[in-house]
Amino acid sequence: MNSFAGPIGTAAPVIADKAPMIDPFGRAVTYLRVSVTDRCDFRCTYCMAEHMTFLPKKDLLTLEELNRLCSAFIAKGVRKIRLTGGEPLVRKNIMFLVRELGAHVHAGRLDELTLTTNGSQLARYADELYDCGVRRINVSLDTLDPARFKAVTRWGEFGKVMEGIEAAQKAGLKIKLNAVALKDFNEFEIADMLRFAHGRGMDLTVIETMPMGEIDEDRTDRYLPLSKLRADLEEQFTLTEIPYKTGGPARYVEVKETGGRLGFITPMTHNFCESCNRVRLTCTGTLYMCLGQNDAADLRTALRASESDDYLSAAIDEAITRKPKGHDFIIDRQHNRPAVARHMSVTGG
Ligand code: SAM
Ligand code: SF4
């Protein structure tokens, strides 16, 4: 049973491993993304089919098990954890895990605990997230038009997300908005979204759509290279490259007219793998060493094999030796099947 912990989580002290995780290409793995559930209260058209088959609940790791896995990664040098999904805030009792992981931030063992959310539950959880040590979050928002919002999320409510953003800012959380750039959908709205975000002290990052999992439409129709979007934006804005980094794959520019930052995540047109510092854990305990590859390691068996973390630590080490150099997404009409069969909601983006 997952129980709600006290005001500061009770996470056991972590014994730091002597050897940090270095992959075969010399990259240190310091960032863990955890998909805490594959379920979601939205059905974004580029992410999921409307009638998705989700994992049976019995296959999910408990929140205690996820906490133990995360702690093992912290002991091995992970400094940043992002909770994602599916929608992380729809997992029952999720604040238990947030509080436990927040204790590592309070203790200086973790530099950052953050999450990526669709914003639907933020009004409810914003204060508690801040209280647990979360300081920055990413909110996914693809449009400012309520009707278009409904069209892309199918089940989402625009007003609720706006309330969530407001509550999060009021609670003191710094927000970055993430928008998937979609041809003939929001490509001409990005300029307005930029003004909206920057006018409220939020960064904005645009993302290319990636070929992951079967959906109900053809992604080729919606694929928009960010090089094109950037050229369009440059007709209205002065964009200057800046070295700003958040530990993620975005490359940032400063927008002179708004004074804010705009990030580009370009998995399709630009390979961002050379500086990859992260691995991805699913809610069943599968570790993916690359978002765009199928190779994975089963950590659940190692986790359950023993109460000591020795097996687990060895299984993590073995997985890191298999971290590939990079991915090679292709999106065109000749390749009309997803490059990776699993949906983004499994590995969490
Ligand atoms: N539900 C949360 C949310 O929407 O923020 C977290 C999980 S969601 C899978 C994480 C991010 O992946 C979101 O910003 C979403 O827009 C993005 N995403 C989902 N499917 C994608 C795809 N096929 N290509 C590019 N980005 C995608
Ligand atoms: Fe849910 Fe996020 Fe996927 Fe949208 S992008 S369906 S909010 S997991």
Short mmCIF file of C-alpha atoms and ligand atoms in Angstrom, two decimals:
data_model
loop_
_atom_site.label_atom_id
_atom_site.label_comp_id
_atom_site.label_asym_id
_atom_site.label_seq_id
_atom_site.Cartn_x
_atom_site.Cartn_y
_atom_site.Cartn_z
CA MET A 1 0.00 0.00 0.00
CA ASN A 2 1.26 3.45 -0.82
CA SER A 3 0.80 5.78 2.07
CA PHE A 4 1.18 9.51 2.12
CA ALA A 5 4.47 10.52 3.70
CA GLY A 6 5.06 13.39 6.11
CA PRO A 7 5.86 16.95 5.10
CA ILE A 8 9.36 16.01 3.95
CA GLY A 9 9.63 12.53 2.43
CA THR A 10 11.22 9.70 4.32
CA ALA A 11 13.59 8.56 1.60
CA ALA A 12 16.40 6.50 3.07
CA PRO A 13 19.90 7.97 2.75
CA VAL A 14 21.50 6.88 -0.48
CA ILE A 15 24.95 5.35 -0.41
CA ALA A 16 26.74 6.90 -3.36
CA ASP A 17 28.19 4.42 -5.80
CA LYS A 18 31.87 4.88 -6.50
CA ALA A 19 31.60 4.63 -10.27
CA PRO A 20 29.21 7.05 -11.96
CA MET A 21 27.43 5.79 -15.05
CA ILE A 22 29.47 6.43 -18.19
CA ASP A 23 28.20 4.97 -21.44
CA PRO A 24 30.39 3.45 -24.19
CA PHE A 25 30.60 6.85 -25.90
CA GLY A 26 31.94 8.60 -22.80
CA ARG A 27 28.64 10.33 -21.93
CA ALA A 28 27.79 10.51 -18.23
CA VAL A 29 24.21 9.47 -17.49
CA THR A 30 22.92 12.00 -14.98
CA TYR A 31 19.28 12.41 -16.00
CA LEU A 32 16.49 9.89 -15.41
CA ARG A 33 13.04 10.29 -16.90
CA VAL A 34 10.36 8.16 -15.32
CA SER A 35 7.04 7.41 -16.96
CA VAL A 36 4.91 6.73 -13.86
CA THR A 37 1.84 5.61 -15.82
CA ASP A 38 0.97 5.01 -19.48
CA ARG A 39 -2.57 6.28 -18.83
CA CYS A 40 -3.79 9.76 -19.58
CA ASP A 41 -6.92 11.89 -19.32
CA PHE A 42 -6.25 13.34 -22.81
CA ARG A 43 -5.95 11.60 -26.17
CA CYS A 44 -3.67 13.95 -28.16
CA THR A 45 -3.94 12.98 -31.80
CA TYR A 46 -0.18 12.80 -32.44
CA CYS A 47 0.46 10.80 -29.27
CA MET A 48 -2.32 8.22 -28.88
CA ALA A 49 -5.14 6.52 -30.69
CA GLU A 50 -8.53 7.46 -29.25
CA HIS A 51 -9.17 3.91 -28.06
CA MET A 52 -5.90 2.91 -26.50
CA THR A 53 -5.18 -0.36 -24.77
CA PHE A 54 -3.31 0.44 -21.60
CA LEU A 55 -1.17 -1.84 -19.48
CA PRO A 56 -3.04 -4.00 -16.97
CA LYS A 57 -2.74 -2.29 -13.59
CA LYS A 58 -1.13 -5.42 -12.12
CA ASP A 59 1.90 -4.96 -14.38
CA LEU A 60 2.73 -1.58 -12.89
CA LEU A 61 5.46 -1.18 -10.33
CA THR A 62 4.18 0.17 -7.04
CA LEU A 63 5.16 3.71 -6.15
CA GLU A 64 7.46 2.25 -3.47
CA GLU A 65 9.20 0.18 -6.14
CA LEU A 66 9.55 3.18 -8.43
CA ASN A 67 10.99 5.09 -5.50
CA ARG A 68 13.51 2.33 -4.85
CA LEU A 69 14.53 2.29 -8.51
CA CYS A 70 14.93 6.08 -8.59
CA SER A 71 17.04 5.95 -5.41
CA ALA A 72 19.30 3.34 -7.01
CA PHE A 73 19.84 5.70 -9.94
CA ILE A 74 20.56 8.60 -7.59
CA ALA A 75 23.18 6.44 -5.86
CA LYS A 76 24.74 5.90 -9.28
CA GLY A 77 25.07 9.57 -10.11
CA VAL A 78 21.69 10.71 -11.45
CA ARG A 79 21.22 14.40 -10.52
CA LYS A 80 17.95 15.17 -12.25
CA ILE A 81 14.68 13.25 -12.34
CA ARG A 82 11.67 14.09 -14.47
CA LEU A 83 8.33 12.42 -13.85
CA THR A 84 6.26 12.02 -16.97
CA GLY A 85 3.81 9.59 -18.52
CA GLY A 86 1.06 9.26 -19.77
CA GLU A 87 -0.12 11.97 -17.47
CA PRO A 88 1.93 11.72 -14.28
CA LEU A 89 -0.62 13.57 -12.16
CA VAL A 90 -3.40 11.06 -12.88
CA ARG A 91 -1.52 8.20 -11.20
CA LYS A 92 -3.21 7.47 -7.87
CA ASN A 93 -1.27 8.76 -4.88
CA ILE A 94 1.51 10.15 -7.10
CA MET A 95 2.36 12.78 -4.49
CA PHE A 96 3.80 9.98 -2.35
CA LEU A 97 6.56 9.48 -4.95
CA VAL A 98 7.01 13.23 -5.48
CA ARG A 99 7.49 13.72 -1.75
CA GLU A 100 9.94 10.84 -1.41
CA LEU A 101 12.02 12.07 -4.35
CA GLY A 102 11.74 15.65 -3.10
CA ALA A 103 13.56 14.51 0.04
CA HIS A 104 16.62 13.81 -2.13
CA VAL A 105 16.47 17.40 -3.40
CA HIS A 106 16.20 18.73 0.15
CA ALA A 107 19.21 16.59 1.11
CA GLY A 108 21.31 17.82 -1.84
CA ARG A 109 21.50 14.38 -3.47
CA LEU A 110 19.43 15.49 -6.45
CA ASP A 111 19.79 18.84 -8.23
CA GLU A 112 16.30 18.81 -9.65
CA LEU A 113 12.99 17.01 -9.47
CA THR A 114 10.61 18.11 -12.16
CA LEU A 115 7.70 16.89 -14.24
CA THR A 116 6.08 17.14 -17.63
CA THR A 117 2.33 17.46 -17.44
CA ASN A 118 -0.65 18.30 -19.61
CA GLY A 119 -1.75 20.71 -16.86
CA SER A 120 -5.20 19.23 -16.26
CA GLN A 121 -4.54 18.44 -12.58
CA LEU A 122 -2.19 21.33 -11.79
CA ALA A 123 -4.74 23.50 -10.02
CA ARG A 124 -5.13 20.67 -7.51
CA TYR A 125 -1.45 19.83 -7.02
CA ALA A 126 0.57 23.02 -7.65
CA ASP A 127 1.09 24.02 -3.99
CA GLU A 128 1.98 20.51 -2.94
CA LEU A 129 4.47 20.12 -5.78
CA TYR A 130 6.23 23.27 -4.65
CA ASP A 131 6.16 22.08 -1.06
CA CYS A 132 7.85 18.83 -2.10
CA GLY A 133 10.78 20.67 -3.70
CA VAL A 134 9.65 20.93 -7.33
CA ARG A 135 10.59 24.34 -8.73
CA ARG A 136 10.19 24.06 -12.49
CA ILE A 137 7.72 22.12 -14.59
CA ASN A 138 6.98 21.66 -18.28
CA VAL A 139 3.39 22.07 -19.37
CA SER A 140 2.42 20.76 -22.79
CA LEU A 141 0.19 23.16 -24.69
CA ASP A 142 -0.17 23.10 -28.46
CA THR A 143 -2.64 25.91 -29.04
CA LEU A 144 -4.32 28.88 -27.34
CA ASP A 145 -7.56 28.34 -29.19
CA PRO A 146 -10.09 26.38 -27.07
CA ALA A 147 -11.73 24.70 -30.09
CA ARG A 148 -8.42 23.66 -31.56
CA PHE A 149 -7.31 22.53 -28.12
CA LYS A 150 -10.31 20.22 -28.01
CA ALA A 151 -9.52 18.96 -31.51
CA VAL A 152 -5.92 18.06 -30.72
CA THR A 153 -6.37 16.68 -27.18
CA ARG A 154 -9.79 15.12 -27.95
CA TRP A 155 -10.65 14.89 -24.24
CA GLY A 156 -8.91 17.95 -22.78
CA GLU A 157 -10.48 21.10 -21.32
CA PHE A 158 -8.63 24.28 -22.21
CA GLY A 159 -10.02 26.27 -19.26
CA LYS A 160 -8.76 23.71 -16.76
CA VAL A 161 -5.25 23.84 -18.18
CA MET A 162 -5.25 27.64 -18.04
CA GLU A 163 -6.37 27.48 -14.40
CA GLY A 164 -3.61 24.97 -13.75
CA ILE A 165 -0.95 27.23 -15.28
CA GLU A 166 -2.17 30.14 -13.20
CA ALA A 167 -2.18 28.07 -10.01
CA ALA A 168 1.32 26.77 -10.71
CA GLN A 169 2.69 30.26 -11.23
CA LYS A 170 0.97 31.44 -8.09
CA ALA A 171 2.55 28.56 -6.17
CA GLY A 172 5.99 29.74 -7.35
CA LEU A 173 6.63 27.07 -9.98
CA LYS A 174 8.54 28.19 -13.04
CA ILE A 175 6.84 26.97 -16.21
CA LYS A 176 8.13 26.09 -19.63
CA LEU A 177 5.47 25.53 -22.25
CA ASN A 178 6.07 22.72 -24.76
CA ALA A 179 4.26 22.79 -28.08
CA VAL A 180 4.44 20.10 -30.73
CA ALA A 181 4.69 21.93 -34.06
CA LEU A 182 2.04 20.58 -36.40
CA LYS A 183 1.65 21.55 -40.03
CA ASP A 184 -1.68 23.19 -40.90
CA PHE A 185 -2.62 23.09 -37.25
CA ASN A 186 -0.60 25.45 -35.07
CA GLU A 187 2.25 26.51 -37.34
CA PHE A 188 0.86 30.03 -37.72
CA GLU A 189 -0.04 30.27 -34.05
CA ILE A 190 3.45 29.81 -32.64
CA ALA A 191 4.14 33.56 -32.83
CA ASP A 192 1.09 34.24 -30.64
CA MET A 193 2.07 31.46 -28.27
CA LEU A 194 5.50 33.02 -27.99
CA ARG A 195 4.00 36.37 -27.01
CA PHE A 196 1.62 34.65 -24.59
CA ALA A 197 4.39 32.63 -22.91
CA HIS A 198 6.97 35.40 -22.75
CA GLY A 199 4.36 37.91 -21.60
CA ARG A 200 3.81 35.69 -18.54
CA GLY A 201 7.43 34.89 -17.78
CA MET A 202 7.39 31.41 -19.33
CA ASP A 203 9.84 29.93 -21.84
CA LEU A 204 8.42 28.18 -24.88
CA THR A 205 9.87 25.12 -26.59
CA VAL A 206 8.67 23.75 -29.89
CA ILE A 207 9.05 20.06 -30.71
CA GLU A 208 9.00 18.16 -33.97
CA THR A 209 6.49 15.31 -34.11
CA MET A 210 8.22 11.93 -33.78
CA PRO A 211 7.15 8.63 -35.37
CA MET A 212 6.31 6.71 -32.19
CA GLY A 213 3.38 4.29 -31.90
CA GLU A 214 0.38 3.76 -34.15
CA ILE A 215 -2.12 6.64 -34.06
CA ASP A 216 -5.36 7.28 -35.94
CA GLU A 217 -3.83 9.61 -38.52
CA ASP A 218 -0.84 9.81 -40.86
CA ARG A 219 1.97 11.75 -39.17
CA THR A 220 3.50 12.68 -42.52
CA ASP A 221 0.58 15.07 -43.04
CA ARG A 222 1.37 16.91 -39.83
CA TYR A 223 5.16 16.84 -39.84
CA LEU A 224 6.63 20.33 -39.79
CA PRO A 225 10.42 20.73 -39.86
CA LEU A 226 11.40 23.33 -37.30
CA SER A 227 13.86 24.88 -39.74
CA LYS A 228 10.78 26.07 -41.67
CA LEU A 229 9.03 27.30 -38.53
CA ARG A 230 12.15 29.15 -37.46
CA ALA A 231 12.48 30.85 -40.85
CA ASP A 232 8.82 31.97 -40.59
CA LEU A 233 9.35 33.32 -37.07
CA GLU A 234 12.43 35.21 -38.19
CA GLU A 235 10.22 37.35 -40.40
CA GLN A 236 8.68 38.79 -37.22
CA PHE A 237 11.28 38.27 -34.52
CA THR A 238 15.02 38.65 -34.05
CA LEU A 239 16.33 35.31 -32.79
CA THR A 240 19.81 35.09 -31.29
CA GLU A 241 21.45 31.76 -30.36
CA ILE A 242 22.28 31.54 -26.67
CA PRO A 243 24.22 28.87 -24.75
CA TYR A 244 21.34 28.39 -22.23
CA LYS A 245 20.93 24.70 -21.24
CA THR A 246 18.44 22.93 -18.99
CA GLY A 247 19.98 19.47 -19.26
CA GLY A 248 17.48 18.56 -21.99
CA PRO A 249 17.84 18.37 -25.77
CA ALA A 250 16.48 21.86 -26.59
CA ARG A 251 18.65 24.49 -28.26
CA TYR A 252 17.66 27.97 -27.25
CA VAL A 253 17.45 31.38 -28.87
CA GLU A 254 16.63 34.66 -27.24
CA VAL A 255 13.80 36.62 -28.80
CA LYS A 256 14.79 40.28 -28.88
CA GLU A 257 11.27 41.66 -29.18
CA THR A 258 9.90 39.77 -26.14
CA GLY A 259 13.07 39.29 -24.09
CA GLY A 260 12.13 35.62 -23.59
CA ARG A 261 13.63 32.28 -24.58
CA LEU A 262 12.49 29.97 -27.34
CA GLY A 263 13.73 26.36 -27.49
CA PHE A 264 13.82 24.02 -30.46
CA ILE A 265 13.77 20.23 -30.05
CA THR A 266 14.62 18.77 -33.42
CA PRO A 267 14.91 14.99 -33.24
CA MET A 268 14.03 14.70 -36.92
CA THR A 269 16.06 17.40 -38.65
CA HIS A 270 18.97 17.56 -36.29
CA ASN A 271 20.48 14.72 -34.37
CA PHE A 272 20.69 15.81 -30.74
CA CYS A 273 22.18 12.53 -29.53
CA GLU A 274 25.83 13.52 -29.16
CA SER A 275 25.21 15.17 -25.79
CA CYS A 276 22.58 12.70 -24.56
CA ASN A 277 22.81 12.33 -20.77
CA ARG A 278 19.57 10.48 -20.05
CA VAL A 279 17.82 7.14 -19.82
CA ARG A 280 14.11 6.40 -19.52
CA LEU A 281 12.32 4.16 -17.08
CA THR A 282 8.77 2.95 -17.68
CA CYS A 283 6.12 2.23 -15.06
CA THR A 284 6.77 -1.51 -15.47
CA GLY A 285 10.46 -1.16 -14.68
CA THR A 286 11.77 -1.36 -18.24
CA LEU A 287 14.73 0.87 -18.92
CA TYR A 288 15.11 2.35 -22.39
CA MET A 289 18.57 3.65 -23.05
CA CYS A 290 17.37 5.68 -26.06
CA LEU A 291 13.97 7.19 -26.87
CA GLY A 292 14.32 6.26 -30.52
CA GLN A 293 15.54 2.65 -30.20
CA ASN A 294 13.86 -0.59 -29.11
CA ASP A 295 16.64 -2.04 -26.99
CA ALA A 296 15.70 -2.14 -23.30
CA ALA A 297 16.65 -3.65 -19.96
CA ASP A 298 14.29 -5.33 -17.51
CA LEU A 299 14.97 -3.80 -14.11
CA ARG A 300 11.82 -5.17 -12.49
CA THR A 301 13.25 -8.68 -12.23
CA ALA A 302 16.47 -7.38 -10.67
CA LEU A 303 14.47 -5.14 -8.34
CA ARG A 304 12.30 -7.99 -7.12
CA ALA A 305 15.10 -10.57 -6.99
CA SER A 306 16.52 -9.28 -3.76
CA GLU A 307 15.97 -6.74 -1.04
CA SER A 308 19.53 -5.58 -1.45
CA ASP A 309 20.22 -3.26 -4.39
CA ASP A 310 23.26 -5.24 -5.60
CA TYR A 311 21.43 -7.05 -8.42
CA LEU A 312 19.70 -3.88 -9.42
CA SER A 313 22.93 -1.93 -9.49
CA ALA A 314 24.56 -4.59 -11.67
CA ALA A 315 21.54 -4.65 -14.01
CA ILE A 316 21.73 -0.86 -14.39
CA ASP A 317 25.46 -1.02 -15.12
CA GLU A 318 24.87 -3.67 -17.76
CA ALA A 319 22.11 -1.59 -19.36
CA ILE A 320 24.33 1.48 -19.59
CA THR A 321 26.93 -0.53 -21.55
CA ARG A 322 24.18 -0.90 -24.19
CA LYS A 323 23.31 2.79 -24.52
CA PRO A 324 23.43 3.37 -28.28
CA LYS A 325 25.14 6.25 -29.99
CA GLY A 326 21.86 7.69 -31.19
CA HIS A 327 18.60 7.27 -33.05
CA ASP A 328 17.67 7.67 -36.63
CA PHE A 329 14.04 8.68 -37.00
CA ILE A 330 12.66 8.81 -40.52
CA ILE A 331 9.30 10.32 -41.36
CA ASP A 332 8.27 10.17 -44.98
CA ARG A 333 5.75 8.45 -47.19
CA GLN A 334 8.00 5.44 -47.91
CA HIS A 335 8.26 4.70 -44.19
CA ASN A 336 4.60 4.70 -43.29
CA ARG A 337 5.05 2.72 -40.07
CA PRO A 338 6.23 4.26 -36.82
CA ALA A 339 10.01 4.09 -36.33
CA VAL A 340 9.36 2.85 -32.82
CA ALA A 341 6.25 0.78 -32.10
CA ARG A 342 5.71 1.96 -28.53
CA HIS A 343 3.82 5.18 -27.94
CA MET A 344 5.44 8.26 -26.45
CA SER A 345 3.19 7.75 -23.41
CA VAL A 346 5.14 4.59 -22.55
CA THR A 347 8.54 6.26 -22.34
CA GLY A 348 7.27 9.74 -21.62
CA GLY A 349 8.88 11.86 -24.34
N1 SAM B 1 1.04 13.89 -20.52
C1 SAM B 1 2.17 14.72 -20.29
C2 SAM B 1 2.21 15.86 -21.27
O1 SAM B 1 1.50 15.83 -22.28
O2 SAM B 1 2.98 16.78 -21.03
C3 SAM B 1 3.50 14.01 -20.27
C4 SAM B 1 3.73 12.92 -21.27
S1 SAM B 1 3.77 13.43 -22.96
C5 SAM B 1 4.03 11.88 -23.79
C6 SAM B 1 5.31 14.28 -23.04
C7 SAM B 1 5.51 15.15 -24.24
O3 SAM B 1 5.62 14.36 -25.40
C8 SAM B 1 4.41 16.15 -24.50
O4 SAM B 1 4.96 17.45 -24.59
C9 SAM B 1 3.84 15.73 -25.82
O5 SAM B 1 3.38 16.81 -26.56
C10 SAM B 1 5.01 15.04 -26.47
N2 SAM B 1 4.67 14.06 -27.49
C11 SAM B 1 3.79 13.04 -27.42
N3 SAM B 1 3.80 12.31 -28.55
C12 SAM B 1 4.71 12.88 -29.37
C13 SAM B 1 5.20 12.60 -30.69
N4 SAM B 1 4.77 11.55 -31.37
N5 SAM B 1 6.16 13.43 -31.19
C14 SAM B 1 6.63 14.49 -30.49
N6 SAM B 1 6.23 14.79 -29.25
C15 SAM B 1 5.27 14.01 -28.69
FE1 SF4 B 2 -1.62 12.44 -22.77
FE2 SF4 B 2 0.60 13.86 -22.88
FE3 SF4 B 2 0.08 11.98 -24.76
FE4 SF4 B 2 -1.38 14.21 -24.70
S1 SF4 B 2 0.83 14.09 -25.09
S2 SF4 B 2 -2.18 12.10 -24.88
S3 SF4 B 2 -1.48 14.68 -22.58
S4 SF4 B 2 0.46 11.62 -22.64
#
